[in-house]
Amino acid sequence: MTLLIQYTLIFASVLILVALGGCISEHSGVINLGLEGIMVIGALGGALVMKFFKTDSSFLMILLVVLAAIVMGMLFSALLGVACINFKADQTIIGTAMNMLSVAGATVFVKAINTAADPNDVSSTIQYNGPKKMFIERIGNFEFNWFMVITLVVLGLVCLFLYKTKYGLRLQACGEHPQAADSVGINVYKMRWMGVLMSGALGGLGGICYILAGVSEWKFETGVAGFGFLALAVMIFGQWKPYRIALVALLFGMFRALSNVYIGFDFLYNLKIPSSVYNMMPYIVSLIVLALSSKHSHAPKAEGIPYDKGQR
Amino acid sequence: MDTPYAIEMLNITKRFPGIIANDNITLRLKKGEIHALLGENGAGKSTLMSVLFGLYQPEEGIIKKDGKEVSIKNPNDANALGIGMVHQHFKLVECFTVLDNIILGVEDTKNGLLQKKEARKKVVALSEKYGLSIDPDALIEDITVGMQQRVEILKMLYRDNEILIFDEPTAVLTPQEIDELMKIMKNLASEGKSILFISHKLAEIMKVSDRCSVLRKGAYIGTLETAKTSIEELSAMMVGRNVNFHVEKQEKAPSDVVLDVENLCVKSETHNLDAVKNVSFKVRRGEIVCIAGIDGNGQKELIESITGLTNAHSGSIKMLGKDITREKIRKRNVMGMSHIPEDRHKHGLVLDYSLEDNLILERYFEPEFTNKAGFLKRKNIRKYADRLIEEYDIRSGQGAITIARSMSGGNQQKAIIAREIDKNPELLVAVQPTRGLDVGAIEYIHKHLVEQRDADKAVLMVSYELEEVMDVSDRILVLFEGEIVGEFDPKKTTEEELGLYMAGAKRDEVKA
């Protein structure tokens, strides 16, 4: 049972971080379909720090890994910003391109590093057994992960930002009615850049959190197994509202956690359902949930539409 | 330097490739006056205001505020000079509250957090001072258009703007709301604000403005004291000739029923409820029936179910005695239904087709235009198009092969009217046929509608302009929240009475 809670919390953390990233980006008016790719690149940044940086201070390690993931995520999301905000490209296509680029790019990059160290090693895997432990505190049976705290703080900050600051108000205006924002002197391009970069930061953070959740090495060929898209489903089901996103993420996180720990429950184990069914659960649930809820969704009105100052 | 003028725009010239939008125009706005800017579509009113608001830079001419020359490079400069504008399409964020919309862009913060208390006080004080009743916590999407407009006005006042530009502010309002707006404008002017009021509705200009400047085809025609002029003089200045306002119409007794709608219910596109509820009415030969009402009260769904763009879920529609409730659009067309759609770009024309192809859109399959092998007879199409262009005076750059997109709105509408009328329909359904057109084009379209009626056709029209409703129709049905709440004879009712029904303040039981 503790194991279920533990995995639920950590997977929910990933979903919350990434979904909040998507949420901020969409509130600014840019659909970020590249979250999946941003997660991969963020994870790569964090994993590289863990591979090459040696320290005994777990605080320093956490700080650097988190920073690396955030920076890499933001840099990668800048692609979306340049293409979609400045050059007014189609956001769906750019997001898809980013997803393809990220997995391929990360694989090539890691393979090159591995082969350089050992010519016989052509794997795309990074191991981080040691540093991983620094993220975890044992409390009895429960493995407490510092990312749970980070997520909670981020959730609070995003709520505060969106609803209590002027930049949050302006950001949302840009996603709902950019012409209105422009007419009161708000720079729509700037606010959208802000939204995209923040989603890059949160996506990158979610990426490193994801690969640290269960295992102590990561094979970059696998990407992040659709978690970026799952986060988008969480965001939609959460109606672009942070607290609802958090609740939905817990639900989805639980289904994902079940696939890790169902063996521990005699009742579920005795059902003799193949493990792949449990693995499929979060995705199937998201399909059902979206089919049922998308009709009533309140997406930001201007999302996906490039803003053109000249068009009035 | 003391000057009675708040804003002077002197010898403004603005050129766009191929045309001069503003040719040496001078406009002086006195402090505390309401100054109307009158002109047809394309006369250059919007361009001139865009220059004042910093959206365009003029090639020649200067702008002075309080006698001092200023340069306005963008809307922020205009705001800083105290120039505010209520745009024709409101710039409001629908899912924000009234208060949030007003403070957007000029928010007060403390330690990075929004402070709304002071702002709320100021907004409430302003709304009381100028009689602009609003609820600061209501969401924009929940309030009426009239209140949204008051929010736009408060937005300007909150920014301490002194010069207020209203761009066609009455287009979306009911007569009662228009009266209220006029009062508010006078109130604002008496408090020392200077108001520029863009419109092509002469009655309003006569009612509210102190002075009126007229533009025509980019040129400045003159400025008049409103009290010393007349509607006829203004319209002649605007159009350049005398315009006949009142539609000439002979008495005519309607005969057989052409369209018979019974207990029609249509689902709304936006929500789950019925947009049209149990509507019944008849349209007979030789009459123009007009459906009046404020936009969004089910007109769209009603018309779409009659023309076949959507299906009614209960009730029936009969045309010439035949049930067409579920017939295909082609069938309805062939039976003699013509449709002048509300959105001419979306449903009226294929914008990237040539004019001639647009003109045969509903008849291309007829033997006159397609041979037995299924190929188009280009020669006949050209001949047909040339005839319509000639007969209906459709003006375009290259005649029959002009791409529809490049034509002006008025001529696009003429093309649609030519197509729909020339196929000699039994029933003509016209939705907002004069939307966005100037007086000359409106006169032309009204003439054609009345001709159809006189030729013993049935005409069903939807319009949001009460003046048009009163002028053209033989019978008026008022639609409110999807129901017909009143039936009127235009000779025995007033715009005010219709307004009450349109706003839902009154209703009768109406039997078809």
PDB file of N, CA and C in Angstrom, chain B residues 174-177 294 466 478-480 485 488 493-507:
ATOM      1  N   THR B 174     -29.719  47.563 -28.879  1.00  0.00           N
ATOM      2  CA  THR B 174     -31.153  47.729 -29.073  1.00  0.00           C
ATOM      3  C   THR B 174     -31.489  49.218 -28.990  1.00  0.00           C
ATOM      4  N   PRO B 175     -32.659  49.627 -29.475  1.00  0.00           N
ATOM      5  CA  PRO B 175     -33.009  51.060 -29.432  1.00  0.00           C
ATOM      6  C   PRO B 175     -32.911  51.636 -28.017  1.00  0.00           C
ATOM      7  N   GLN B 176     -33.357  50.856 -27.008  1.00  0.00           N
ATOM      8  CA  GLN B 176     -33.271  51.360 -25.636  1.00  0.00           C
ATOM      9  C   GLN B 176     -31.823  51.578 -25.229  1.00  0.00           C
ATOM     10  N   GLU B 177     -30.980  50.620 -25.606  1.00  0.00           N
ATOM     11  CA  GLU B 177     -29.560  50.742 -25.258  1.00  0.00           C
ATOM     12  C   GLU B 177     -28.921  51.912 -25.989  1.00  0.00           C
ATOM     13  N   ILE B 294     -32.562  40.773 -31.593  1.00  0.00           N
ATOM     14  CA  ILE B 294     -31.150  41.029 -31.373  1.00  0.00           C
ATOM     15  C   ILE B 294     -30.377  39.793 -31.788  1.00  0.00           C
ATOM     16  N   LEU B 466     -33.293  47.942 -37.012  1.00  0.00           N
ATOM     17  CA  LEU B 466     -34.727  48.207 -36.908  1.00  0.00           C
ATOM     18  C   LEU B 466     -35.235  49.101 -38.027  1.00  0.00           C
ATOM     19  N   VAL B 478     -41.067  39.221 -34.242  1.00  0.00           N
ATOM     20  CA  VAL B 478     -39.937  39.457 -33.347  1.00  0.00           C
ATOM     21  C   VAL B 478     -39.540  38.147 -32.694  1.00  0.00           C
ATOM     22  N   LEU B 479     -38.257  37.832 -32.802  1.00  0.00           N
ATOM     23  CA  LEU B 479     -37.729  36.606 -32.226  1.00  0.00           C
ATOM     24  C   LEU B 479     -36.968  36.961 -30.960  1.00  0.00           C
ATOM     25  N   PHE B 480     -37.339  36.310 -29.860  1.00  0.00           N
ATOM     26  CA  PHE B 480     -36.595  36.527 -28.620  1.00  0.00           C
ATOM     27  C   PHE B 480     -36.347  35.171 -27.964  1.00  0.00           C
ATOM     28  N   VAL B 485     -42.198  36.317 -30.264  1.00  0.00           N
ATOM     29  CA  VAL B 485     -42.898  36.950 -29.140  1.00  0.00           C
ATOM     30  C   VAL B 485     -43.827  38.068 -29.596  1.00  0.00           C
ATOM     31  N   PHE B 488     -46.169  42.090 -35.965  1.00  0.00           N
ATOM     32  CA  PHE B 488     -46.543  43.481 -36.109  1.00  0.00           C
ATOM     33  C   PHE B 488     -46.718  43.866 -37.568  1.00  0.00           C
ATOM     34  N   THR B 493     -46.750  50.093 -35.835  1.00  0.00           N
ATOM     35  CA  THR B 493     -45.903  49.941 -34.665  1.00  0.00           C
ATOM     36  C   THR B 493     -44.764  50.954 -34.727  1.00  0.00           C
ATOM     37  N   THR B 494     -43.993  50.997 -33.650  1.00  0.00           N
ATOM     38  CA  THR B 494     -42.872  51.933 -33.606  1.00  0.00           C
ATOM     39  C   THR B 494     -41.610  51.159 -33.285  1.00  0.00           C
ATOM     40  N   GLU B 495     -40.466  51.793 -33.562  1.00  0.00           N
ATOM     41  CA  GLU B 495     -39.199  51.142 -33.234  1.00  0.00           C
ATOM     42  C   GLU B 495     -39.102  50.877 -31.736  1.00  0.00           C
ATOM     43  N   GLU B 496     -39.647  51.810 -30.953  1.00  0.00           N
ATOM     44  CA  GLU B 496     -39.569  51.657 -29.498  1.00  0.00           C
ATOM     45  C   GLU B 496     -40.335  50.418 -29.048  1.00  0.00           C
ATOM     46  N   GLU B 497     -41.540  50.251 -29.615  1.00  0.00           N
ATOM     47  CA  GLU B 497     -42.338  49.098 -29.220  1.00  0.00           C
ATOM     48  C   GLU B 497     -41.616  47.806 -29.592  1.00  0.00           C
ATOM     49  N   LEU B 498     -41.069  47.760 -30.816  1.00  0.00           N
ATOM     50  CA  LEU B 498     -40.334  46.569 -31.248  1.00  0.00           C
ATOM     51  C   LEU B 498     -39.163  46.306 -30.307  1.00  0.00           C
ATOM     52  N   GLY B 499     -38.487  47.384 -29.911  1.00  0.00           N
ATOM     53  CA  GLY B 499     -37.330  47.255 -29.025  1.00  0.00           C
ATOM     54  C   GLY B 499     -37.683  46.556 -27.734  1.00  0.00           C
ATOM     55  N   LEU B 500     -38.836  46.890 -27.190  1.00  0.00           N
ATOM     56  CA  LEU B 500     -39.261  46.260 -25.937  1.00  0.00           C
ATOM     57  C   LEU B 500     -39.436  44.753 -26.126  1.00  0.00           C
ATOM     58  N   TYR B 501     -40.014  44.390 -27.261  1.00  0.00           N
ATOM     59  CA  TYR B 501     -40.205  42.960 -27.531  1.00  0.00           C
ATOM     60  C   TYR B 501     -38.866  42.277 -27.780  1.00  0.00           C
ATOM     61  N   MET B 502     -37.979  42.979 -28.483  1.00  0.00           N
ATOM     62  CA  MET B 502     -36.671  42.398 -28.788  1.00  0.00           C
ATOM     63  C   MET B 502     -35.857  42.162 -27.527  1.00  0.00           C
ATOM     64  N   ALA B 503     -36.054  43.009 -26.543  1.00  0.00           N
ATOM     65  CA  ALA B 503     -35.292  42.879 -25.303  1.00  0.00           C
ATOM     66  C   ALA B 503     -35.972  41.933 -24.331  1.00  0.00           C
ATOM     67  N   GLY B 504     -37.146  41.415 -24.707  1.00  0.00           N
ATOM     68  CA  GLY B 504     -37.825  40.462 -23.851  1.00  0.00           C
ATOM     69  C   GLY B 504     -38.665  41.110 -22.764  1.00  0.00           C
ATOM     70  N   ALA B 505     -38.845  42.411 -22.840  1.00  0.00           N
ATOM     71  CA  ALA B 505     -39.625  43.091 -21.807  1.00  0.00           C
ATOM     72  C   ALA B 505     -41.122  42.885 -21.994  1.00  0.00           C
ATOM     73  N   LYS B 506     -41.523  42.582 -23.237  1.00  0.00           N
ATOM     74  CA  LYS B 506     -42.948  42.342 -23.500  1.00  0.00           C
ATOM     75  C   LYS B 506     -43.084  41.137 -24.419  1.00  0.00           C
ATOM     76  N   ARG B 507     -44.222  40.484 -24.374  1.00  0.00           N
ATOM     77  CA  ARG B 507     -44.472  39.415 -25.344  1.00  0.00           C
ATOM     78  C   ARG B 507     -45.962  39.168 -25.523  1.00  0.00           C
TER      79      ARG B 507
END
